[in-house]
Amino acid sequence: MRTAPDRIVICSGFAHALRLLSGTRALRHQAAVEAYGLDFHRSLLAAAGIRTVPLPLDEDGARTEELAARRDLRGVRTVLLTPAHQFPTGGPLHPERRATAVAWARASGGLIVEDDYDGEFRYDRRPVGAVQGLDPDRVLYAGSVSKSLSPALRLGWMVLPDALVDQVPAAKGEREGWASALDQLTLADFLESGGYDRHVRLMRQRYRRRRDQLVAALAERAPHIRVSGIAGGLHAVLTLPPGTERSAVRAAASRGLALDGPAGYRHPDATGPAHDGLVVGYATPPDHAFAKALDALCRALPPGENPR
Ligand SMILES: Cc1ncc(COP(=O)(O)O)c(C=O)c1O
């Protein structure tokens, strides 16, 4: 990332970043978003009068080439992306797609909002650089401690392009009404002491072990189920046989697992085929409950042709 301290604004997580941006000229009337994402974020924008238009996804991430090509996206000046780890489908945004998004932003005077919610957790590949590094004047980078520490903390940060350095603090107002100064100072202390770094390294190992246990359990007990999006982050995506997603979500719920399928994240205007699946967050259960949760998951999955 390329930045200076006066471009960094602390906020109460990514949701607050979106709220603040809704109060600036950066987000006007409409924004492009990934066809799969958090409904909560889309609703937040809708509540601010901003219409979201879905960009389809494939194995290389969001099809950013459509930003310049599609008629219905002509008025769009902002795109929200999760380039390090698409949420929820789990892949990184391909370097060419990144470059295409930046070229679009430069040519149209647009802005990329880079939501890096779990970039600390990479297991099998080298960390992917932030898109922000490609053009700090066209990309607003947003980070959060919601995955690295806890979503209860409500702390995050924005790295602003020059054009927003005055607008975002103005949207925040004169008095800090959101991010507690005490929490900010505690986090600063944790960072300076090296404690945050140690914590992230420890958790990376722990989550990686859980990810490996999940993959091993599926290979053993549900070899017909494909698992993807596992190179980083705290969730994996299971591909289910067509027509089985709803019953699998219900079966998981009856076993005490709160899971959603991709359908729960699909933009209402998304086109293109929908694939049945399950989005499995593996960070939540406490250590003593993890093996039981894995067992419950395997039991909730639709059987293969030769169930074991
Ligand atoms: C796609 C996505 N963006 C951002 C976040 C972080 O949001 P917040 O910082 O508001 O808790 C999450 C969840 O942690 C997420 O899943």
Short mmCIF file of C-alpha atoms and ligand atoms in Angstrom, two decimals, residues 12-17 34 37-38 40-41 82 85-88 115-118 143-147 150-152 154-156 235, ligand 1:
data_model
loop_
_atom_site.label_atom_id
_atom_site.label_comp_id
_atom_site.label_asym_id
_atom_site.label_seq_id
_atom_site.Cartn_x
_atom_site.Cartn_y
_atom_site.Cartn_z
CA SER A 12 -15.98 1.82 13.24
CA GLY A 13 -15.37 -1.01 10.81
CA PHE A 14 -16.15 -1.32 7.13
CA ALA A 15 -19.86 -0.72 7.62
CA HIS A 16 -19.08 2.70 9.06
CA ALA A 17 -16.69 3.38 6.17
CA GLU A 34 -19.88 -7.86 -6.81
CA GLY A 37 -21.62 -10.05 -1.27
CA LEU A 38 -23.11 -9.03 2.05
CA PHE A 40 -26.17 -5.86 4.82
CA HIS A 41 -23.76 -3.66 2.83
CA THR A 82 -13.10 -7.58 -2.21
CA HIS A 85 -10.52 -12.71 -1.02
CA GLN A 86 -13.87 -12.35 -2.75
CA PHE A 87 -16.67 -12.54 -0.23
CA PRO A 88 -18.16 -15.09 -0.16
CA ASP A 115 -12.73 -3.97 1.11
CA ASP A 116 -9.84 -5.94 2.64
CA TYR A 117 -11.69 -7.59 5.50
CA ASP A 118 -9.43 -10.63 6.06
CA GLY A 143 -9.37 -2.55 6.58
CA SER A 144 -11.02 -3.83 9.74
CA VAL A 145 -10.16 -5.73 12.90
CA SER A 146 -13.43 -7.66 12.67
CA LYS A 147 -11.71 -10.84 11.44
CA SER A 150 -13.35 -9.31 16.85
CA PRO A 151 -16.33 -7.74 15.05
CA ALA A 152 -17.47 -6.58 18.50
CA ARG A 154 -16.01 -1.97 15.75
CA LEU A 155 -12.67 -0.63 14.57
CA GLY A 156 -11.39 -0.20 11.05
CA HIS A 235 -14.39 -19.38 5.40
C1 LIG B 1 -17.26 -8.75 2.98
C2 LIG B 1 -16.95 -8.17 4.31
N1 LIG B 1 -16.56 -6.90 4.36
C3 LIG B 1 -16.25 -6.31 5.54
C4 LIG B 1 -16.36 -7.01 6.72
C5 LIG B 1 -16.00 -6.30 7.98
O1 LIG B 1 -17.06 -5.45 8.31
P1 LIG B 1 -16.99 -4.59 9.65
O2 LIG B 1 -15.62 -4.00 9.71
O3 LIG B 1 -18.07 -3.58 9.48
O4 LIG B 1 -17.26 -5.52 10.80
C6 LIG B 1 -16.80 -8.33 6.71
C7 LIG B 1 -16.96 -9.12 7.94
O5 LIG B 1 -16.18 -9.12 8.84
C8 LIG B 1 -17.08 -8.92 5.48
O6 LIG B 1 -17.51 -10.19 5.41
#
